[in-house]
PDB file of C-alpha atoms in Angstrom:
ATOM      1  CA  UNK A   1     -20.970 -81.399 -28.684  1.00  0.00           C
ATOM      2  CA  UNK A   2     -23.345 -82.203 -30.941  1.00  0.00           C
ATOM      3  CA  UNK A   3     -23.669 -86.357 -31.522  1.00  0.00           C
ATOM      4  CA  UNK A   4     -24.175 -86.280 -35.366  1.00  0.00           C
ATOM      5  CA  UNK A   5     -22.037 -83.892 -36.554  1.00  0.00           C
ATOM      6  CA  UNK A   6     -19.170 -85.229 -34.285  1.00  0.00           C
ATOM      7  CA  UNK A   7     -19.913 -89.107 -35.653  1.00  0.00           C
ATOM      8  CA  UNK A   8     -19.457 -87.659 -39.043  1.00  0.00           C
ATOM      9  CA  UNK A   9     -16.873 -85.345 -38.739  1.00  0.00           C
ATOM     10  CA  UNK A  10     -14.719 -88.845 -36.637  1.00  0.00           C
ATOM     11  CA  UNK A  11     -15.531 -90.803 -40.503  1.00  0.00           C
ATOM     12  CA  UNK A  12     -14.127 -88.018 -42.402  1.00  0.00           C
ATOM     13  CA  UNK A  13     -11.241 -87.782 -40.272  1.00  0.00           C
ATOM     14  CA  UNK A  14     -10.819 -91.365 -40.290  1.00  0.00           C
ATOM     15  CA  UNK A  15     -10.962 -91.551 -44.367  1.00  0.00           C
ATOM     16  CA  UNK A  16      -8.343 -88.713 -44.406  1.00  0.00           C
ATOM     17  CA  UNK A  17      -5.892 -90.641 -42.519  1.00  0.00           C
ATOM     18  CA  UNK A  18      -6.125 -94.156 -43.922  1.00  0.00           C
ATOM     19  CA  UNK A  19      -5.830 -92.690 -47.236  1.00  0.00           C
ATOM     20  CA  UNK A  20      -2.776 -89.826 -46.539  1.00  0.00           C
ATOM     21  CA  UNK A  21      -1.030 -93.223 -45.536  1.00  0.00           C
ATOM     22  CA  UNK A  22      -1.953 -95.562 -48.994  1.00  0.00           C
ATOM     23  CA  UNK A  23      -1.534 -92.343 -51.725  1.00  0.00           C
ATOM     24  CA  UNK A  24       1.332 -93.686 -53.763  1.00  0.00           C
ATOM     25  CA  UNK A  25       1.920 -89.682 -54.657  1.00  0.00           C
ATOM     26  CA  UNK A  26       3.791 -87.688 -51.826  1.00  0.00           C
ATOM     27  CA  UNK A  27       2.369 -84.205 -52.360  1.00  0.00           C
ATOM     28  CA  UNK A  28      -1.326 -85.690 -52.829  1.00  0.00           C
ATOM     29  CA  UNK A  29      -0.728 -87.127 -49.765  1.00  0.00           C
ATOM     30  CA  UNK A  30       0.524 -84.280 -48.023  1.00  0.00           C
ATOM     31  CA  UNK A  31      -2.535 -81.821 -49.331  1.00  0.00           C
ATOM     32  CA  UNK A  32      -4.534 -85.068 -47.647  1.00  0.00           C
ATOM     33  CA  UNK A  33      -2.781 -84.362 -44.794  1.00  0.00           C
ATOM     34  CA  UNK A  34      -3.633 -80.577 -44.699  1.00  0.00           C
ATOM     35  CA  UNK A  35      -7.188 -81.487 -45.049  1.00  0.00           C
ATOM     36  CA  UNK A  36      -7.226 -83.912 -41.993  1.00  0.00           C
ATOM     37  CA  UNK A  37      -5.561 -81.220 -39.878  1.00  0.00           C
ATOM     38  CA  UNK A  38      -8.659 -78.409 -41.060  1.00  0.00           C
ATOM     39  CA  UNK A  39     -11.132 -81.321 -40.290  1.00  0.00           C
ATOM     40  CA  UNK A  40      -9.395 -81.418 -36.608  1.00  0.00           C
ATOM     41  CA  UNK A  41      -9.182 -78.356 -36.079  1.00  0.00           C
ATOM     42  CA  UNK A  42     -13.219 -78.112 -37.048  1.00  0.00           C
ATOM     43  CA  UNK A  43     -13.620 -80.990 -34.476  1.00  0.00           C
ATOM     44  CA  UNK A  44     -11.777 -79.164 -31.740  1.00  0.00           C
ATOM     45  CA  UNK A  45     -14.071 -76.258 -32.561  1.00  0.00           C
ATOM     46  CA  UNK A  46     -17.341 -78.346 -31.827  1.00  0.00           C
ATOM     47  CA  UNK A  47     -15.642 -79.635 -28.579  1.00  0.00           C
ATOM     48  CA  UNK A  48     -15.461 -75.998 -27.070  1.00  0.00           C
ATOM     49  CA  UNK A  49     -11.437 -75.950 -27.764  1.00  0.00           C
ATOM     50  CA  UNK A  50     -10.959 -72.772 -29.072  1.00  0.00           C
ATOM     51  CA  UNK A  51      -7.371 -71.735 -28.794  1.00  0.00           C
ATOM     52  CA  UNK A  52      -6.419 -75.444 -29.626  1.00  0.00           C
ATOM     53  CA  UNK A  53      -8.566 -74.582 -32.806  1.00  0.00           C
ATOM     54  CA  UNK A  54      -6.578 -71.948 -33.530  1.00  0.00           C
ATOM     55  CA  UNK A  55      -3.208 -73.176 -33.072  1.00  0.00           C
ATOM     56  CA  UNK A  56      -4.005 -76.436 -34.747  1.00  0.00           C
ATOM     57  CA  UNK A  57      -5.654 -74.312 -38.188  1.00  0.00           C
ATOM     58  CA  UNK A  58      -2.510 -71.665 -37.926  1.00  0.00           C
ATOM     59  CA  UNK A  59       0.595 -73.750 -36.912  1.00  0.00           C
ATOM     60  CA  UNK A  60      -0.230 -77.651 -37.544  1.00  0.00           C
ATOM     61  CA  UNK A  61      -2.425 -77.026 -40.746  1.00  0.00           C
ATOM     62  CA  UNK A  62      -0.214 -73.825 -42.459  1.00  0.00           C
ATOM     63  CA  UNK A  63       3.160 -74.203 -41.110  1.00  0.00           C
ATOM     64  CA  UNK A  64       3.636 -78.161 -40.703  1.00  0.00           C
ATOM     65  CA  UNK A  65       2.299 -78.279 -44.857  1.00  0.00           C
ATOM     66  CA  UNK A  66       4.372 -75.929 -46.058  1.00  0.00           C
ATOM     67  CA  UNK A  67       7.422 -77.601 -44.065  1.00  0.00           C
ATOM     68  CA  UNK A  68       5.958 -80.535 -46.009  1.00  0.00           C
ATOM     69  CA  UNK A  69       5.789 -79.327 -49.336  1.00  0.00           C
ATOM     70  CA  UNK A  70       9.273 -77.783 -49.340  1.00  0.00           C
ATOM     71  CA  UNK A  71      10.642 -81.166 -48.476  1.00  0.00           C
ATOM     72  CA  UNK A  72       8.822 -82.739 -51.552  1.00  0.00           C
ATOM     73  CA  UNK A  73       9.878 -80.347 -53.978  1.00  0.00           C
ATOM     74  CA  UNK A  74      13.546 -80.516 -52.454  1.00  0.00           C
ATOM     75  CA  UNK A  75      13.094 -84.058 -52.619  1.00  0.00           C
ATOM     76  CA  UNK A  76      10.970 -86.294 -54.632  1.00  0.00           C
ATOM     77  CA  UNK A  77       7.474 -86.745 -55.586  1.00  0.00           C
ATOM     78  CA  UNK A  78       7.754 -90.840 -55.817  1.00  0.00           C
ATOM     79  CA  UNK A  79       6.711 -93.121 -53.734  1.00  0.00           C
ATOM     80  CA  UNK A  80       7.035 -96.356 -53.871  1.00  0.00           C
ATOM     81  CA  UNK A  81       4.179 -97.786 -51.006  1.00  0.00           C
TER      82      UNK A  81
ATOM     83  CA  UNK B   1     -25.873-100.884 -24.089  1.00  0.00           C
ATOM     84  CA  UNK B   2     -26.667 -97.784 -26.162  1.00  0.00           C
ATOM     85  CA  UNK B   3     -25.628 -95.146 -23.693  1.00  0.00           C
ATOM     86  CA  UNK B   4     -22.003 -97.557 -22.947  1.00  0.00           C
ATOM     87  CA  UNK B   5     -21.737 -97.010 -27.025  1.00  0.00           C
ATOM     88  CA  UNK B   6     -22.748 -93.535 -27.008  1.00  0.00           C
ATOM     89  CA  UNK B   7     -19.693 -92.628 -24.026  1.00  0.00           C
ATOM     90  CA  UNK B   8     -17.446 -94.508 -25.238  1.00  0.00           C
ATOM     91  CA  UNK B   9     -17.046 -94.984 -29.160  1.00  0.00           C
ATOM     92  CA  UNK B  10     -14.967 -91.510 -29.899  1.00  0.00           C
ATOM     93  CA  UNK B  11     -12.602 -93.173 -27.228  1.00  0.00           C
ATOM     94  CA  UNK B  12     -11.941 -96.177 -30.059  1.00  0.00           C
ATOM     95  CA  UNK B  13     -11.860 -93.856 -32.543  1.00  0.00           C
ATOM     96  CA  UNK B  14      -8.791 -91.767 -31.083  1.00  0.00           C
ATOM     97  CA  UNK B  15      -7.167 -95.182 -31.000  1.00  0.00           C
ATOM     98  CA  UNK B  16      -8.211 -96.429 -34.181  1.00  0.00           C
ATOM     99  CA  UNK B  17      -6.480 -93.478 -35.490  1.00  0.00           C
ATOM    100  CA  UNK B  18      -3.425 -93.518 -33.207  1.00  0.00           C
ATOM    101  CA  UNK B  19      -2.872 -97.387 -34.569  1.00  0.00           C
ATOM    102  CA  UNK B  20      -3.180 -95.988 -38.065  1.00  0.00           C
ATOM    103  CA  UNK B  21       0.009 -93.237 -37.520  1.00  0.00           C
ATOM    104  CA  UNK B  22       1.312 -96.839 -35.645  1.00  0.00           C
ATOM    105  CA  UNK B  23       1.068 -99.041 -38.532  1.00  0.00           C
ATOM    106  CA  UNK B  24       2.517 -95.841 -40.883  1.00  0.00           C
ATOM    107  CA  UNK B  25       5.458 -95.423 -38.994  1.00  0.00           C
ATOM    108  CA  UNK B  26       5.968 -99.510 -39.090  1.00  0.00           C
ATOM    109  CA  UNK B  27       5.718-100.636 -42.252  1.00  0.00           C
ATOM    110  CA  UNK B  28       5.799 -98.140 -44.361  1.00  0.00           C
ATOM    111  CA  UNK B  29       9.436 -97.964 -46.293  1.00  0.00           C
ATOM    112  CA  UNK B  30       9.480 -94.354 -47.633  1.00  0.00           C
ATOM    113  CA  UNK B  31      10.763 -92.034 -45.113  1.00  0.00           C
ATOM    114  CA  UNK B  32       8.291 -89.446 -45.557  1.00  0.00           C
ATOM    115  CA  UNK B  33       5.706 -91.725 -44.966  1.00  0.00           C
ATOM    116  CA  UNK B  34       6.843 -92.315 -42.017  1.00  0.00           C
ATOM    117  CA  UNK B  35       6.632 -89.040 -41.061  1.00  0.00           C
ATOM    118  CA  UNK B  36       3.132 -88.279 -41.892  1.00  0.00           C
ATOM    119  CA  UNK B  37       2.489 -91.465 -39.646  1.00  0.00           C
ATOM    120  CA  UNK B  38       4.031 -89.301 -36.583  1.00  0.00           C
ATOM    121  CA  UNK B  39       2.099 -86.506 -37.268  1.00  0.00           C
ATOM    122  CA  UNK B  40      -1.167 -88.933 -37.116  1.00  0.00           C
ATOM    123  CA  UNK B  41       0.104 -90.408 -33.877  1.00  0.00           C
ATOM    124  CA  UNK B  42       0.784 -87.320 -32.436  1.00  0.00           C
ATOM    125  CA  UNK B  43      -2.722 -85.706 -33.460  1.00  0.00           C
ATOM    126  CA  UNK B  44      -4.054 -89.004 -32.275  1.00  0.00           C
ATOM    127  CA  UNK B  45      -3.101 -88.688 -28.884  1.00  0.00           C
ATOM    128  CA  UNK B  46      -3.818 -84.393 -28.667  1.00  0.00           C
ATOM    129  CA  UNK B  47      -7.996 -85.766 -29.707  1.00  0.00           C
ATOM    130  CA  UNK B  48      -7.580 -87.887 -26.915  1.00  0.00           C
ATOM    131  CA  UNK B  49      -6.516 -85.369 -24.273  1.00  0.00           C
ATOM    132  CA  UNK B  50      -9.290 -82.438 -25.486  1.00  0.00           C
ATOM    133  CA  UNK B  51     -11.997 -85.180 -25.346  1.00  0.00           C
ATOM    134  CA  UNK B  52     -10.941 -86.133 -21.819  1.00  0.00           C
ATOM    135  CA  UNK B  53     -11.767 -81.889 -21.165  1.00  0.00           C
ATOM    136  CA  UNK B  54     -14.938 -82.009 -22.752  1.00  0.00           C
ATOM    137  CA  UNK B  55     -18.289 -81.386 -20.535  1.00  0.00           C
ATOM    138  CA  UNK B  56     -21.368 -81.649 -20.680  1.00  0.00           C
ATOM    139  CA  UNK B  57     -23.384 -78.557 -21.038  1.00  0.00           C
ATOM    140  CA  UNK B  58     -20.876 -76.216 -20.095  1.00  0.00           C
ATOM    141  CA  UNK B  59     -19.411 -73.338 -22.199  1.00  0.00           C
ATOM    142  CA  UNK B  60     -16.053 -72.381 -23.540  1.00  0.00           C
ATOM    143  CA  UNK B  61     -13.234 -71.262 -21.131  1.00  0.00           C
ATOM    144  CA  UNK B  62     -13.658 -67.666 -21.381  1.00  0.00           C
ATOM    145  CA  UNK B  63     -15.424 -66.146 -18.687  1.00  0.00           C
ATOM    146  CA  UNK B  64     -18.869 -64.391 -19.260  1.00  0.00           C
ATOM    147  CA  UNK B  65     -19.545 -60.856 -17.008  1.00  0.00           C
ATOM    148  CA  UNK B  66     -15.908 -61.043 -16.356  1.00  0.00           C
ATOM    149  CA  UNK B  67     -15.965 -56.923 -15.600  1.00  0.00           C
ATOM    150  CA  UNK B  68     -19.010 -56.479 -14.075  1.00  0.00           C
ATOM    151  CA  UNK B  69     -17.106 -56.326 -10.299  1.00  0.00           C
ATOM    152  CA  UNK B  70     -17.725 -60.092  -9.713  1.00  0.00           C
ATOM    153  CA  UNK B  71     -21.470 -59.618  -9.026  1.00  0.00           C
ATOM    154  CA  UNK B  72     -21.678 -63.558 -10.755  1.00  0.00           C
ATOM    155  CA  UNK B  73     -19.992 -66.514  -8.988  1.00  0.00           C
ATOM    156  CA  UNK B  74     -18.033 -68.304 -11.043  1.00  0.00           C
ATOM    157  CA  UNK B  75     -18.528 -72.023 -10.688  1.00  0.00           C
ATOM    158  CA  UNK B  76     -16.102 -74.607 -12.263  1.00  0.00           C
ATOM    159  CA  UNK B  77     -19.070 -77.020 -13.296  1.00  0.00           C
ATOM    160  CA  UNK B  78     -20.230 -73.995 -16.264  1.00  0.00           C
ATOM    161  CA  UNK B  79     -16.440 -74.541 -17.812  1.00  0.00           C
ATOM    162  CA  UNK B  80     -14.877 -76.768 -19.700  1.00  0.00           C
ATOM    163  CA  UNK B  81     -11.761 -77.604 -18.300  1.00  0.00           C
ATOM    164  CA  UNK B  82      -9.104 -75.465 -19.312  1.00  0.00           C
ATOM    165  CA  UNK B  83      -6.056 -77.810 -17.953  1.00  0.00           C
ATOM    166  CA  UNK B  84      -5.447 -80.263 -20.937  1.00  0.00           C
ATOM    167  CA  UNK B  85      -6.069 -77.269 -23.605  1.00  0.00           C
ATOM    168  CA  UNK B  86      -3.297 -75.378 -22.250  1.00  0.00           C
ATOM    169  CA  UNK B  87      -0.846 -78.795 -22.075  1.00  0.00           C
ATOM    170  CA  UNK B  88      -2.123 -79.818 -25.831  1.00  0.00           C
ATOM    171  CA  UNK B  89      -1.386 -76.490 -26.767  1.00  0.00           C
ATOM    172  CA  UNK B  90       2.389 -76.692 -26.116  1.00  0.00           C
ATOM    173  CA  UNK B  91       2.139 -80.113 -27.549  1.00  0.00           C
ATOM    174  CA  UNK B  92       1.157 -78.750 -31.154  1.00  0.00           C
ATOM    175  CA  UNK B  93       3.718 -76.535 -31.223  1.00  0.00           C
ATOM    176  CA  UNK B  94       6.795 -79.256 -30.282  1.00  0.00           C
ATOM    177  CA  UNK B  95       5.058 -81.304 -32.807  1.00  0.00           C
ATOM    178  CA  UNK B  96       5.427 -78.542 -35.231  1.00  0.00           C
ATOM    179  CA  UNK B  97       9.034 -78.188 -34.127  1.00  0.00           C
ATOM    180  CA  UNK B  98       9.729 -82.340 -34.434  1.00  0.00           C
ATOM    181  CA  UNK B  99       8.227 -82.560 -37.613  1.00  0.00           C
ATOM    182  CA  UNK B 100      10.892 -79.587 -39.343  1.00  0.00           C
ATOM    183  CA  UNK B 101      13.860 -81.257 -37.660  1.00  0.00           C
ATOM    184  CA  UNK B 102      12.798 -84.434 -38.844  1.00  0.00           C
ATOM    185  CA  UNK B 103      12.471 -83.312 -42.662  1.00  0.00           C
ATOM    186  CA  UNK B 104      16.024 -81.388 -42.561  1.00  0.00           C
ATOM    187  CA  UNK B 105      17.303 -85.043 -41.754  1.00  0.00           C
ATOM    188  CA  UNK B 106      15.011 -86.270 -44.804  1.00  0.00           C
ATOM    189  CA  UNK B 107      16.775 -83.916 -46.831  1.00  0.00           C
ATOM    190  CA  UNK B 108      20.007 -84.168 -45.857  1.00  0.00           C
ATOM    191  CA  UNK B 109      19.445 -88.313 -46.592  1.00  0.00           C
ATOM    192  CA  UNK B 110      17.988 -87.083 -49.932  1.00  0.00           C
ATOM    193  CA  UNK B 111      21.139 -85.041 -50.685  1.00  0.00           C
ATOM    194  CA  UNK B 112      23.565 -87.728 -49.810  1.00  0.00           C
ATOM    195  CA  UNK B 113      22.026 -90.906 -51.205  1.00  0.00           C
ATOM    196  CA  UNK B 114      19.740 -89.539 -53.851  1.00  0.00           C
ATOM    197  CA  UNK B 115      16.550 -91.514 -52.681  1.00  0.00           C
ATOM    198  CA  UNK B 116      14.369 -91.765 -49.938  1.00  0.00           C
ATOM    199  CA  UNK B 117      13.649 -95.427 -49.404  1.00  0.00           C
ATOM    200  CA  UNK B 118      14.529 -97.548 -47.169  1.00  0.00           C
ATOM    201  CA  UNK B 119      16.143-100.855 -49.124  1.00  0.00           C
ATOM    202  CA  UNK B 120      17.576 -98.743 -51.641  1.00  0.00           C
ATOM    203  CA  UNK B 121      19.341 -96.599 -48.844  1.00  0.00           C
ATOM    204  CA  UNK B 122      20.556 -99.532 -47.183  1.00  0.00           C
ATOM    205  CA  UNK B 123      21.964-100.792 -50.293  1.00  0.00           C
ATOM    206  CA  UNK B 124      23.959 -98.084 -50.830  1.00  0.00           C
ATOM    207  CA  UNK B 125      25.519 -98.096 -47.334  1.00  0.00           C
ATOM    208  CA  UNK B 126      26.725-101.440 -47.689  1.00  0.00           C
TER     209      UNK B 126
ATOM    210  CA  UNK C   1       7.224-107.699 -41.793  1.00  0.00           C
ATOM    211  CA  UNK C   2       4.148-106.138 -42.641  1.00  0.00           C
ATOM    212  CA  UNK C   3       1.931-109.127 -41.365  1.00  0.00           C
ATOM    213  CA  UNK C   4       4.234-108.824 -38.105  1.00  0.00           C
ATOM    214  CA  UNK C   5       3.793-104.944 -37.332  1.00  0.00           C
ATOM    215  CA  UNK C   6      -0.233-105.981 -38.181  1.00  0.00           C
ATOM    216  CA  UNK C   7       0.161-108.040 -35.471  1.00  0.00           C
ATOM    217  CA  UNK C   8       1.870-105.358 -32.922  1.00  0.00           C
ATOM    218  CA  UNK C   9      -1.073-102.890 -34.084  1.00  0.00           C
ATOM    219  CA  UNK C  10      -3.736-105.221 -33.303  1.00  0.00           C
ATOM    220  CA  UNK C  11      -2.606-106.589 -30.026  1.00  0.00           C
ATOM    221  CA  UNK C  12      -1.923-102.719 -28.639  1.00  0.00           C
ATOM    222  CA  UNK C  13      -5.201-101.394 -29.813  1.00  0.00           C
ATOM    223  CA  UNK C  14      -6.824-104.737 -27.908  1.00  0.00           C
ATOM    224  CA  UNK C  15      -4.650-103.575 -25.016  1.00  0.00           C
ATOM    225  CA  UNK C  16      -5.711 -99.805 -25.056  1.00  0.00           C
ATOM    226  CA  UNK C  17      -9.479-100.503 -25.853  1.00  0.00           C
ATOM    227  CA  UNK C  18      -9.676-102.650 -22.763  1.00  0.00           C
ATOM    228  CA  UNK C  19      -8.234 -99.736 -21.139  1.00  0.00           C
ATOM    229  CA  UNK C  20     -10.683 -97.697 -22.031  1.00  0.00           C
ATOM    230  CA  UNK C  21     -13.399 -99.951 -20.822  1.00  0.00           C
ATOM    231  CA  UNK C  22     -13.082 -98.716 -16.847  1.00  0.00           C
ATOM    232  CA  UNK C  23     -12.694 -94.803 -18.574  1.00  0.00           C
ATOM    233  CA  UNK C  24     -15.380 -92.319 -17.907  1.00  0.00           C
ATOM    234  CA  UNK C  25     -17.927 -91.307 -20.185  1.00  0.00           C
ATOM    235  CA  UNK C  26     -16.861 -88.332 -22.483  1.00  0.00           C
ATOM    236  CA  UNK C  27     -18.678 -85.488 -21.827  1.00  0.00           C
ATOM    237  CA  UNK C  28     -19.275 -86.749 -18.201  1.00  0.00           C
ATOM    238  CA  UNK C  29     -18.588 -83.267 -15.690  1.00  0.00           C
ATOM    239  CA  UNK C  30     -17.466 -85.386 -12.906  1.00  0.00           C
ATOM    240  CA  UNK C  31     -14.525 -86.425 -13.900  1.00  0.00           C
ATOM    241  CA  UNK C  32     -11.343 -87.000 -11.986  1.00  0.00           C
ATOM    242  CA  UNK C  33      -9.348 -84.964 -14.894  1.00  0.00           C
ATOM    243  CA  UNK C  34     -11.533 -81.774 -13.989  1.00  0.00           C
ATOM    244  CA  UNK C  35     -11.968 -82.327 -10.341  1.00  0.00           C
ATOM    245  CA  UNK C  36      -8.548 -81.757  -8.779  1.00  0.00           C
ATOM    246  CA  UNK C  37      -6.500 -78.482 -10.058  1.00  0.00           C
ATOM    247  CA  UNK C  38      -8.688 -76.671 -12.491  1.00  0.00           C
ATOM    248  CA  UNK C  39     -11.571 -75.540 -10.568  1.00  0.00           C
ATOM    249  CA  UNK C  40      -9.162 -73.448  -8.649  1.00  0.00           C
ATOM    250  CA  UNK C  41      -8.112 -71.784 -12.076  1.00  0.00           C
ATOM    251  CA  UNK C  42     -11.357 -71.345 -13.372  1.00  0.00           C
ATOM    252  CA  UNK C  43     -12.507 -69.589 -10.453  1.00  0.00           C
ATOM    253  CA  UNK C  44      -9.507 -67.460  -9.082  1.00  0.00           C
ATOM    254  CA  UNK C  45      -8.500 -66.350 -12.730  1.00  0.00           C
ATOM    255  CA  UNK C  46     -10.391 -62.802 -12.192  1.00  0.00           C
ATOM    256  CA  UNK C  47      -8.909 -61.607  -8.737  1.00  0.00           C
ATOM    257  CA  UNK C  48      -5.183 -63.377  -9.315  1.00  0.00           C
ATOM    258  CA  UNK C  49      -4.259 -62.562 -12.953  1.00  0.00           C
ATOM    259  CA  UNK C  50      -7.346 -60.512 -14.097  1.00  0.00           C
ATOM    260  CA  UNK C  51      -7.594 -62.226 -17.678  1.00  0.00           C
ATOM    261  CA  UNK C  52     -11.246 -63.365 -18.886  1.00  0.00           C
ATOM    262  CA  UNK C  53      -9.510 -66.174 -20.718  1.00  0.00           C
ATOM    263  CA  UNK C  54      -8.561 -68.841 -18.570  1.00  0.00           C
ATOM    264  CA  UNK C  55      -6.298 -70.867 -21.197  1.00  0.00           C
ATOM    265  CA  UNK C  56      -4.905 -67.920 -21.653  1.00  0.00           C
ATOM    266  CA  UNK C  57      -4.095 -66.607 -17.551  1.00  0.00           C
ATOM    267  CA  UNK C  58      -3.120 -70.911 -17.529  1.00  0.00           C
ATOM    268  CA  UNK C  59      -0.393 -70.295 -20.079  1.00  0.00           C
ATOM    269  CA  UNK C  60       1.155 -66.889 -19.823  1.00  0.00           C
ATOM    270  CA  UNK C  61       0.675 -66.780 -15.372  1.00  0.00           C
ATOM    271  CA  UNK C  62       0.386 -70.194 -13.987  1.00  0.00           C
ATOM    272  CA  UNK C  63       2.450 -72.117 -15.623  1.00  0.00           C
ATOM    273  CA  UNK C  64       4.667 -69.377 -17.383  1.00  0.00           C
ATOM    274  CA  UNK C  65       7.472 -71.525 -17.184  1.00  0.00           C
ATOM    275  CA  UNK C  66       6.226 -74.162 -19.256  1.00  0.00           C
ATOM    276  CA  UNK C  67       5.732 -72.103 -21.937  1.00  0.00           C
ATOM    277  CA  UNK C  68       9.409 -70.858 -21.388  1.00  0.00           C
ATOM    278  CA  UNK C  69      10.763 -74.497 -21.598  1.00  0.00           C
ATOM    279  CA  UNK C  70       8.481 -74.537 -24.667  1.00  0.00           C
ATOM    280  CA  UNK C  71      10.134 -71.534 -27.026  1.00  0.00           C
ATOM    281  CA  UNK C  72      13.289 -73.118 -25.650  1.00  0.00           C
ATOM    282  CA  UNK C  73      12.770 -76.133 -27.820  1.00  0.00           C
ATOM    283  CA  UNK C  74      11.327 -74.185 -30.802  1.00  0.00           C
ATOM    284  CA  UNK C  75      14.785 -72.442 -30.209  1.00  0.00           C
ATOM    285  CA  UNK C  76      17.031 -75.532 -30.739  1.00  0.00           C
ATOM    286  CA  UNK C  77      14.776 -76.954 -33.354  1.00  0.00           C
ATOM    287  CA  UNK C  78      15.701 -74.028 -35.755  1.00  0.00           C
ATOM    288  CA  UNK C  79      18.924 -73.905 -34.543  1.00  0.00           C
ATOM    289  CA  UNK C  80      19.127 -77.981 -35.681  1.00  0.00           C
ATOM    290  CA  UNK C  81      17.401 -77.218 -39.172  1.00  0.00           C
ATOM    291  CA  UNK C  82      19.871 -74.454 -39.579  1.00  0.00           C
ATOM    292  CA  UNK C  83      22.726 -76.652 -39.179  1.00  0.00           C
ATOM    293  CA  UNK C  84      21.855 -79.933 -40.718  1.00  0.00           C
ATOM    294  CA  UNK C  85      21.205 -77.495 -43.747  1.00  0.00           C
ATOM    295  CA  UNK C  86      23.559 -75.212 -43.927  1.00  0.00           C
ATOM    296  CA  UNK C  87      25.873 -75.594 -47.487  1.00  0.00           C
ATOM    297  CA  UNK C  88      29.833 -76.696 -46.153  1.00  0.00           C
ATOM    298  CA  UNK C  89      32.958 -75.305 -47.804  1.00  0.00           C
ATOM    299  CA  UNK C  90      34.489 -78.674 -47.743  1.00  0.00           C
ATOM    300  CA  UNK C  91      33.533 -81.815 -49.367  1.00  0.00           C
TER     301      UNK C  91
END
């Protein structure tokens, strides 16, 4: 674990998250969403998890966005908050 | 002061991020907001677990000279421990599995009342 | 409502931040999390399951059964998306 790149890679995360939650557009906030998982997945990596890297970059960042993406285009793009 | 900091502050992190899936799942009226909330709080608490397995200068969990014929002892204190990786690892998955029954119930909702928030949906079961 | 559930949020992260006050450091290798079972796997992996990768031996050997309760619930999750979502005759 490196100190630095840890710190920063916490912030990004951290941005990602607050602003998946206050897009007022689903699928931008889903794509958010994808892009928080990679950045966990990256900080998993630099904590000497590598299978949880793995799983996290094949089944929470592929699978769980596409399950989100074909509920917004079933659904609706609108949000409201 | 500075080492208590340095130990401790991706601890508050985890939970600043865990309150942020928290407050999500809260106040947030549409229901797909909600759901991205869970998936925060859930990813909150998996950080939180892999940090606890985290050592200090010790490798990954994948033996080194595994097929040499054991001329290396192994010791536990060159590992990181491979207990909570194996737990979080079913975790992601049942996550994965939540988070697609929970968004056939969004659709179904979608299908029925023809909008996914909250007040409005309320108004129309009344 | 929202200023209440800002309330709940701040008094529970107060709550778990004190908790974490008495927690070891992170990174620290003495640990009661890595004291108690996993030395055993990391060190009997080789002769018991022969698999260089102890997550791996963990998952599959030791605790094969969790895994199996595992696809069990990836099971009757698809089974639950396939019938909330399935198109009815009637109606």
């Amino acid at each position: 674990m490196i100190l630095l790149f840890d710190f920063a890679i916490l912030i990004f995360v951290l941005i990602c998250a607050v602003a998946a939650i206050t897009v007022k557009d689903l699928l931008s906030s889903v794509i958010i969403l994808a892009a928080y998982s990679f950045l966990l997945c990256l900080l998993w990596a630099g904590m000497g998890a590598v299978d949880v890297a793995f799983t996290e970059a094949s089944v929470g960042a592929g699978i769980g966005t596409i399950l989100l993406i074909v509920a917004v285009s079933k659904t609706t793009r609108r949000s409201k908050d | 002061m500075f080492d208590f900091i340095v130990g401790k502050y991706n601890y508050w992190i985890h939970i600043i991020l865990m309150m942020i899936g928290f407050y999500a799942m809260m106040s947030k009226r549409n229901l797909i907001k909600k759901i991205i909330g869970m998936n925060i709080f859930q990813t909150a608490i998996i950080i939180f677990f892999i940090s606890i397995a985290a050592k200090r200068g010790a490798t990954l969990p994948i033996l080194e000279h595994a097929h040499d014929g054991g001329e290396h002892a192994i010791e536990a204190i060159s590992y990181i421990n491979p207990l909570p990786h194996v737990l979080m690892l079913t975790a992601i998955v049942v996550m994965v599995a939540t988070l697609g029954v929970a968004l056939a119930v969004v659709i179904l909702v979608y299908r029925k009342y023809d909008t996914l928030e909250e007040a409005e949906i309320l108004k129309k079961i009344k | 409502m929202r200023i209440l559930s800002l309330i709940i949020v701040i008094l529970t992260a107060a709550v778990l931040i004190y908790g974490t006050l008495d927690m070891p450091d992170c990174g620290n290798p003495d640990t009661p999390a890595s004291q108690h079972v996993s030395p055993r796997y990391v060190t009997r992996t080789m002769e018991e399951t022969a698999t260089p990768n102890i997550v791996t031996s963990v998952l599959g050997d030791y605790r094969g059964y969790d895994t199996l309760g595992e696809t069990t619930v990836i099971f009757s999750a698809g089974m639950a998306c396939i019938l909330i979502l399935r198109k009815r005759r009637r109606q």
